Coordinates of C-alpha atoms and ligand atoms in Angstrom, one line a residue:
X48 CA 54.1 117.8 -10.1
X49 CA 53.0 119.9 -7.2
X50 CA 49.6 119.2 -5.6
X51 CA 47.7 121.9 -7.6
X52 CA 49.0 120.3 -10.8
X53 CA 48.2 116.8 -9.6
X54 CA 44.7 117.8 -8.7
X55 CA 44.1 119.4 -12.1
X56 CA 45.5 116.3 -13.7
X57 CA 43.0 114.1 -11.8
X58 CA 40.1 116.2 -13.1
X59 CA 41.3 116.1 -16.6
X60 CA 42.0 112.3 -16.5
X61 CA 38.5 111.6 -15.0
X62 CA 36.9 113.9 -17.7
X63 CA 34.8 111.8 -20.1
X64 CA 34.0 114.8 -22.3
X65 CA 31.2 116.9 -20.7
X66 CA 31.0 115.0 -17.5
X67 CA 33.5 113.7 -15.0
X68 CA 33.8 110.3 -13.3
X69 CA 34.3 110.3 -9.6
X70 CA 37.1 107.8 -10.2
X71 CA 37.9 105.2 -12.9
X72 CA 36.8 101.6 -12.1
X73 CA 34.7 102.0 -9.0
X74 CA 32.4 104.7 -10.2
X75 CA 32.3 104.7 -14.1
X76 CA 29.4 107.2 -14.6
X77 CA 28.3 110.7 -13.7
X78 CA 27.2 111.1 -10.1
X79 CA 25.1 114.0 -9.1
X80 CA 26.9 115.7 -6.2
X81 CA 30.3 114.5 -7.3
X82 CA 29.6 116.4 -10.5
X83 CA 28.8 119.6 -8.7
X84 CA 32.1 119.4 -6.9
X85 CA 33.8 118.7 -10.2
X86 CA 32.2 121.7 -11.8
X87 CA 33.6 123.9 -9.1
X88 CA 37.0 122.3 -9.3
X89 CA 37.2 122.8 -13.1
X90 CA 36.1 126.5 -12.6
X91 CA 39.4 127.2 -10.8
X92 CA 41.3 126.7 -14.0
X93 CA 38.8 126.1 -16.9
X94 CA 35.5 127.8 -16.2
X95 CA 34.0 126.8 -19.6
X96 CA 34.5 123.2 -18.7
X97 CA 33.0 123.8 -15.2
X98 CA 29.7 125.2 -16.6
X99 CA 29.5 122.3 -19.1
X100 CA 29.7 119.8 -16.2
X101 CA 26.5 121.3 -14.5
X102 CA 24.7 121.6 -17.9
X103 CA 25.3 117.9 -18.6
X104 CA 24.1 117.0 -15.1
X105 CA 20.9 118.9 -15.6
X106 CA 20.4 117.4 -19.1
X107 CA 19.4 114.2 -17.2
X108 CA 16.5 116.0 -15.3
X109 CA 13.2 114.0 -15.3
X110 CA 9.9 115.6 -16.3
X111 CA 8.9 115.8 -12.7
X112 CA 11.9 117.9 -11.8
X113 CA 14.1 115.2 -10.2
X114 CA 17.8 115.2 -11.1
X115 CA 19.0 111.6 -10.8
X116 CA 21.9 110.5 -8.6
X117 CA 23.6 108.6 -11.5
X118 CA 23.5 109.3 -15.2
X119 CA 24.5 106.2 -17.1
X120 CA 25.9 108.0 -20.2
X121 CA 27.7 104.9 -21.6
X122 CA 27.3 101.3 -20.6
X123 CA 30.0 99.9 -18.3
X124 CA 30.0 96.3 -17.0
X125 CA 32.3 97.3 -14.2
X126 CA 29.4 98.8 -12.1
X127 CA 26.4 97.2 -10.4
X128 CA 23.5 98.0 -10.3
X129 CA 23.4 99.4 -13.8
X130 CA 20.6 101.0 -15.9
X131 CA 18.8 97.7 -16.5
X132 CA 18.2 97.3 -12.8
X133 CA 17.3 100.9 -12.0
X134 CA 14.9 101.4 -15.0
X135 CA 15.0 105.1 -14.6
X136 CA 12.5 107.1 -16.9
X137 CA 14.4 110.3 -17.7
X138 CA 15.9 111.5 -21.0
X139 CA 19.2 109.8 -20.2
X140 CA 19.5 106.3 -18.7
X141 CA 19.6 106.9 -15.0
X142 CA 19.0 105.8 -11.4
X143 CA 15.6 106.5 -9.9
X144 CA 16.6 108.5 -6.8
X145 CA 18.3 111.9 -6.3
X146 CA 21.3 113.1 -4.2
X147 CA 22.2 116.0 -1.9
X148 CA 21.3 119.1 -3.9
X149 CA 24.6 121.0 -3.7
X150 CA 24.6 122.0 -7.4
X151 CA 22.9 125.4 -6.9
X152 CA 25.4 126.3 -4.2
X153 CA 28.3 125.4 -6.4
X154 CA 26.7 127.4 -9.2
X155 CA 26.7 130.5 -7.0
X156 CA 30.4 130.0 -6.2
X157 CA 31.1 129.5 -9.9
X158 CA 29.3 132.7 -10.8
X159 CA 31.4 134.6 -8.3
X160 CA 34.5 133.1 -9.8
X161 CA 33.5 133.6 -13.4
X162 CA 30.8 136.3 -13.8
X163 CA 31.1 135.8 -17.6
X164 CA 29.2 132.6 -17.1
X165 CA 26.0 134.5 -16.0
X166 CA 24.0 133.6 -19.1
X167 CA 24.7 129.9 -18.5
X168 CA 23.8 130.2 -14.9
X169 CA 20.5 132.0 -15.7
X170 CA 19.6 129.2 -18.1
X171 CA 20.1 126.6 -15.3
X172 CA 18.4 128.5 -12.5
X173 CA 14.8 127.4 -13.5
X174 CA 15.9 123.8 -13.8
X175 CA 17.4 123.9 -10.3
X176 CA 14.3 125.6 -9.1
X177 CA 12.2 122.7 -10.5
X178 CA 14.5 120.1 -8.8
X179 CA 14.2 121.8 -5.5
X180 CA 10.4 122.0 -5.9
X181 CA 10.5 118.2 -6.4
X182 CA 12.2 117.8 -3.0
X183 CA 9.6 120.1 -1.3
X184 CA 6.8 118.2 -2.9
X185 CA 7.9 114.6 -2.3
X186 CA 10.5 114.4 0.4
X187 CA 9.3 116.5 3.4
X188 CA 8.4 115.2 6.8
X189 CA 7.6 118.0 9.3
X190 CA 9.7 120.3 7.0
X191 CA 12.8 118.1 7.2
X192 CA 14.0 116.4 4.0
X193 CA 13.8 112.6 3.8
X194 CA 15.8 110.1 1.9
X195 CA 14.0 107.1 0.4
X196 CA 17.3 105.1 -0.1
X197 CA 20.5 105.3 1.8
X198 CA 22.3 106.2 -1.5
X199 CA 20.1 109.3 -1.8
X200 CA 21.9 110.9 1.2
X201 CA 25.3 110.0 -0.3
X202 CA 26.2 108.5 3.1
X203 CA 25.5 105.0 1.9
X204 CA 26.2 102.9 5.0
X205 CA 26.0 105.5 7.7
X206 CA 24.7 104.2 11.1
X207 CA 21.7 106.5 10.6
X208 CA 20.0 104.0 8.5
X209 CA 20.5 100.9 10.6
X210 CA 17.0 101.0 12.2
X211 CA 15.2 101.6 8.9
X212 CA 17.3 98.9 7.2
X213 CA 16.3 96.3 9.7
X214 CA 12.7 96.8 8.8
X215 CA 13.4 95.8 5.1
X216 CA 12.9 92.1 4.2
X217 CA 15.4 91.4 1.4
X218 CA 15.0 87.6 1.4
X219 CA 13.7 87.6 -2.2
X220 CA 16.2 90.0 -3.6
X221 CA 17.7 87.3 -5.8
X222 CA 21.2 86.5 -7.0
X223 CA 23.5 89.3 -8.0
X224 CA 27.2 90.1 -8.3
X225 CA 28.7 93.1 -6.7
X226 CA 31.3 95.0 -8.6
X227 CA 32.5 97.5 -6.0
X228 CA 34.4 94.9 -4.0
X229 CA 36.4 93.9 -7.1
X230 CA 37.8 97.5 -7.2
X231 CA 38.2 98.2 -3.5
X232 CA 39.0 96.2 -0.3
X233 CA 35.6 94.9 1.0
X234 CA 36.6 96.0 4.5
X235 CA 36.3 99.6 3.2
X236 CA 32.8 99.0 1.7
X237 CA 29.3 98.3 2.9
X238 CA 28.4 94.7 3.8
X239 CA 26.3 92.2 1.9
X240 CA 23.5 92.7 4.4
X241 CA 23.5 96.4 3.3
X242 CA 23.7 95.6 -0.4
X243 CA 20.8 93.2 -0.3
X244 CA 18.7 96.0 1.1
X245 CA 20.1 98.7 -1.3
X246 CA 19.0 96.4 -4.1
X247 CA 15.7 95.6 -2.6
X248 CA 14.8 99.3 -2.4
X249 CA 15.8 99.7 -6.1
X250 CA 13.5 96.8 -7.0
X251 CA 10.6 98.4 -5.0
X252 CA 11.1 101.8 -6.8
X253 CA 11.4 100.2 -10.2
X254 CA 8.2 98.1 -9.6
X255 CA 6.1 101.3 -9.6
X256 CA 8.1 103.0 -12.3
X257 CA 9.5 105.5 -9.8
X258 CA 6.0 107.1 -9.4
X259 CA 6.6 109.1 -6.2
X260 CA 3.0 108.9 -5.0
X261 CA 2.9 105.1 -5.3
X262 CA 6.4 104.8 -3.9
X263 CA 5.6 106.8 -0.9
X264 CA 2.8 104.4 0.0
X265 CA 5.0 101.2 -0.3
X266 CA 8.6 102.2 0.5
X267 CA 9.6 100.8 3.8
X268 CA 12.6 103.2 4.0
X269 CA 12.0 106.9 4.8
X270 CA 14.4 108.8 7.0
X271 CA 14.5 112.5 7.7
X272 CA 18.1 113.4 7.2
X273 CA 20.4 116.3 8.2
X274 CA 22.5 116.0 4.9
X275 CA 19.5 116.6 2.7
X276 CA 17.8 119.1 5.0
X277 CA 20.9 121.3 5.4
X278 CA 22.1 121.1 1.8
X279 CA 18.7 122.0 0.5
X280 CA 18.3 124.8 3.0
X281 CA 21.7 126.2 1.9
X282 CA 20.8 125.7 -1.8
X283 CA 17.5 127.6 -1.4
X284 CA 19.4 130.6 0.1
X285 CA 21.8 130.6 -2.8
X286 CA 18.9 130.4 -5.2
X287 CA 17.3 133.4 -3.7
X288 CA 20.5 135.4 -4.1
X289 CA 21.0 134.3 -7.7
X290 CA 17.3 134.7 -8.5
X291 CA 17.3 138.3 -7.3
X292 CA 20.3 139.0 -9.5
X293 CA 18.5 137.4 -12.5
X294 CA 15.2 139.3 -11.9
X295 CA 13.3 136.1 -10.9
X296 CA 10.4 135.9 -8.5
X297 CA 11.9 134.3 -5.4
X298 CA 8.9 134.5 -3.0
X299 CA 8.1 130.8 -3.2
X300 CA 11.7 130.0 -2.3
X301 CA 11.6 132.4 0.6
X302 CA 8.6 130.4 1.9
X303 CA 10.5 127.1 1.4
X304 CA 13.4 128.5 3.5
X305 CA 11.0 129.0 6.5
X306 CA 9.6 125.5 6.1
X307 CA 13.1 124.0 6.0
X308 CA 14.3 126.0 9.0
X309 CA 11.4 124.7 11.0
X310 CA 12.2 121.2 9.6
X311 CA 15.8 121.5 10.7
X312 CA 14.7 122.1 14.2
X313 CA 12.8 118.8 14.2
X314 CA 16.2 117.1 13.7
X315 CA 17.6 118.5 16.9
X316 CA 18.0 115.6 19.3
X317 CA 18.6 116.8 22.9
X318 CA 19.8 113.4 24.0
X319 CA 22.9 113.6 21.8
X320 CA 23.0 117.4 21.8
X321 CA 23.2 117.3 18.0
X322 CA 21.3 117.2 14.8
X323 CA 20.2 113.7 14.1
X324 CA 18.4 111.6 11.5
X325 CA 14.8 110.6 12.3
X326 CA 13.1 107.4 11.1
X327 CA 9.7 108.5 9.7
X328 CA 8.0 105.1 10.0
X329 CA 9.5 104.4 13.4
X330 CA 8.9 107.9 14.6
X331 CA 12.2 107.9 16.5
X332 CA 15.6 109.6 16.4
X333 CA 18.5 107.3 15.4
X334 CA 20.9 108.8 18.1
X335 CA 23.7 109.3 15.5
X336 CA 26.2 112.1 15.7
X337 CA 27.9 112.3 12.3
X338 CA 29.6 114.8 10.0
X339 CA 26.1 115.5 8.6
X340 CA 25.1 116.8 12.1
X341 CA 27.7 119.5 11.6
X342 CA 26.2 120.9 8.3
X343 CA 24.0 123.4 10.3
X344 CA 26.5 126.2 9.8
X345 CA 26.7 125.5 6.0
X346 CA 22.9 125.8 6.1
X347 CA 23.2 129.3 7.6
X348 CA 22.2 128.3 11.1
X349 CA 24.7 129.6 13.5
X350 CA 23.7 127.2 16.3
X351 CA 25.8 127.4 19.5
X352 CA 24.0 124.4 20.9
X353 CA 25.7 122.2 18.2
X354 CA 29.2 123.2 18.8
X355 CA 30.3 121.3 21.9
X356 CA 29.5 117.8 20.6
X357 CA 31.1 118.5 17.2
X358 CA 34.2 119.8 19.0
X359 CA 34.4 116.7 21.0
X360 CA 34.1 114.6 17.9
X361 CA 37.0 116.5 16.3
X362 CA 39.1 116.1 19.4
X363 CA 38.5 112.4 19.5
X364 CA 40.4 111.8 16.3
X365 CA 43.7 113.0 14.8
X366 CA 42.2 114.3 11.6
X367 CA 38.8 116.2 11.5
X368 CA 36.0 115.3 10.9
X369 CA 35.1 111.7 11.3
X370 CA 31.9 110.6 9.5
X371 CA 30.6 109.0 12.7
X372 CA 31.4 109.8 16.3
X373 CA 34.8 108.1 17.1
X374 CA 33.6 107.5 20.7
X375 CA 30.3 105.8 19.7
X376 CA 29.8 102.0 19.6
X377 CA 30.2 100.7 16.1
X378 CA 32.7 103.3 14.9
X379 CA 34.8 101.7 12.1
X380 CA 37.7 104.0 11.0
X381 CA 38.0 102.5 7.5
X382 CA 34.5 101.5 6.5
X383 CA 33.1 104.1 4.2
X384 CA 30.5 106.3 6.2
X385 CA 30.9 104.6 9.5
X386 CA 34.0 106.5 10.6
X387 CA 36.4 107.7 7.8
X388 CA 36.9 111.4 7.3
X389 CA 35.7 112.7 3.9
X390 CA 37.2 115.8 2.3
X391 CA 34.0 116.8 0.7
X392 CA 32.1 116.9 3.9
X393 CA 35.0 118.6 5.6
X394 CA 34.7 121.4 3.0
X395 CA 30.9 121.8 3.5
X396 CA 31.3 121.8 7.3
X397 CA 34.5 123.8 7.5
X398 CA 33.6 126.5 5.0
X399 CA 30.2 126.8 6.7
X400 CA 31.9 127.4 10.0
X401 CA 34.2 130.0 8.4
X402 CA 31.2 131.8 7.0
X403 CA 29.5 131.8 10.4
X404 CA 32.6 133.1 12.3
X405 CA 33.5 129.7 13.9
X406 CA 37.0 130.6 12.7
X407 CA 39.4 128.4 14.7
X408 CA 37.4 125.2 14.3
X409 CA 36.7 125.9 10.6
X410 CA 40.5 126.5 10.0
X411 CA 41.3 123.3 11.9
X412 CA 39.1 121.3 9.6
X413 CA 40.6 123.0 6.6
X414 CA 44.2 122.4 7.6
X415 CA 43.5 118.8 8.6
X416 CA 41.9 118.2 5.1
X417 CA 45.0 119.7 3.4
X418 CA 47.3 117.6 5.5
X419 CA 45.5 114.4 4.6
X420 CA 45.9 115.2 0.9
X421 CA 49.6 116.3 1.3
X422 CA 50.5 113.2 3.2
X423 CA 48.3 110.6 1.4
X424 CA 47.2 111.9 -1.9
X425 CA 43.7 112.4 -3.3
X426 CA 41.7 109.5 -1.9
X427 CA 38.0 109.1 -1.6
X428 CA 38.2 109.0 2.3
X429 CA 40.8 108.5 5.0
X430 CA 41.1 106.8 8.4
X431 CA 40.6 109.8 10.9
X432 CA 43.1 108.3 13.4
X433 CA 46.2 107.7 11.2
X434 CA 45.3 109.2 7.8
X435 CA 45.4 105.9 5.8
X436 CA 43.9 106.6 2.4
X437 CA 40.8 104.4 1.6
X438 CA 38.2 103.7 -1.0
X439 CA 38.9 104.9 -4.5
X440 CA 42.1 106.7 -5.4
X441 CA 42.7 109.8 -7.7
X442 CA 39.3 111.0 -6.7
X443 CA 37.6 113.9 -8.5
X444 CA 35.8 115.6 -5.7
X445 CA 38.8 115.3 -3.4
X446 CA 41.0 117.0 -6.0
X447 CA 38.2 119.7 -6.4
X448 CA 38.2 120.4 -2.6
X449 CA 42.0 120.9 -2.8
X450 CA 41.7 123.3 -5.7
X451 CA 38.8 125.3 -4.4
X452 CA 39.5 125.3 -0.7
X453 CA 41.9 123.1 1.2
X454 CA 44.9 124.0 -0.9
X455 CA 44.3 127.7 -0.8
X456 CA 45.9 130.1 1.7
X457 CA 47.5 127.2 3.5
X458 CA 48.3 127.7 7.2
X459 CA 48.7 125.0 9.9
X460 CA 45.9 125.7 12.3
X461 CA 46.0 122.4 14.1
X462 CA 47.0 124.0 17.4
X463 CA 44.6 126.9 17.2
X464 CA 41.2 125.2 17.8
Ligands
LIG131 C1 27.9 103.2 -4.8 O1 27.7 102.4 -5.8 O2 28.7 102.9 -3.9 C2 27.3 104.5 -4.8 O3 27.7 105.2 -3.6 C3 25.9 104.5 -5.0 O4 25.6 105.8 -5.2

């Protein structure tokens, strides 16, 4: 099988009928942003199935507009923490937090690929609007979007959270059994220290039935984050474009865009010459240059200030773009979000650069991403120094990135940047 066929095969095999698993074993449910990537991947060869993926995701939307980060469609003992721990309160058993809102941006791409799906996109637009309003209502700090759990950013164990995690007392978290480390080498996963705190935050949220007003008062973890701020900013721009086409009133969203642009500026940390996360309780930057710092172009901000540090990060490893600065203390090339390169982030960053005319660097990220998959298959993430595949295998969103971007118009641009 060639790589296109392999990638399509992965999507089909991870398809549970209406929703797609990120990978069998490690992640046996529907994850929010994984699902948006899956929808786009399916649209490259089966648009009907692509639209269905987004519809299933939005069928789990809560009354307050939130779209959960996991939908537990069918019980699976192979994952922890499951629905009994989360105690979500939506129409489908779910977690109680959200995830980077990339679904609207993928919907815009899908509409361009399959204009016949317009009626389905129109029906989803108000739901996405309500979800985005939930972020604007509950997650802003000085206009930047905050996460209330490291899993909300999708970058679970990124060094960004270290300071805020220290402030969490997890002594009373109780006994539990992790399942992730029975599927994947523990050296590639977050530590027990991290997991105790992940779980403690879930217990805190469940203790107030995920009431956002109450949670805001008691949650020790609140970090303004470039992943959320930039993906929401991009999503709002795509919502305006689609809304105009559908004859919707987009004035509220245009106002949100201004708020988020101002918020993004509060994440600029001159000390690292990059966009950084900011601890809201501590009131300080975290000093972390990551692949999320490079999402500014994807958000439509063509920021020349940000380029030198990101270029240095790329030059510091063999394969663009490490999830954490390879020259920073604490860089770990195989441990999840503390170093490995992730095709999905490479797509968001690289395609954003291409859109903003940062052509050579965008092309470099794209051809590195393609090379990783050609040499090492469709892994969850890879060691940025030698390309070792890590985490889960036969990964849905990695296959989608191949089908939608990395595997298209292949050219070796490694020398060009
Ligand atoms: C996990 O279980 O590792 C997930 O990333 C949580 O979303």
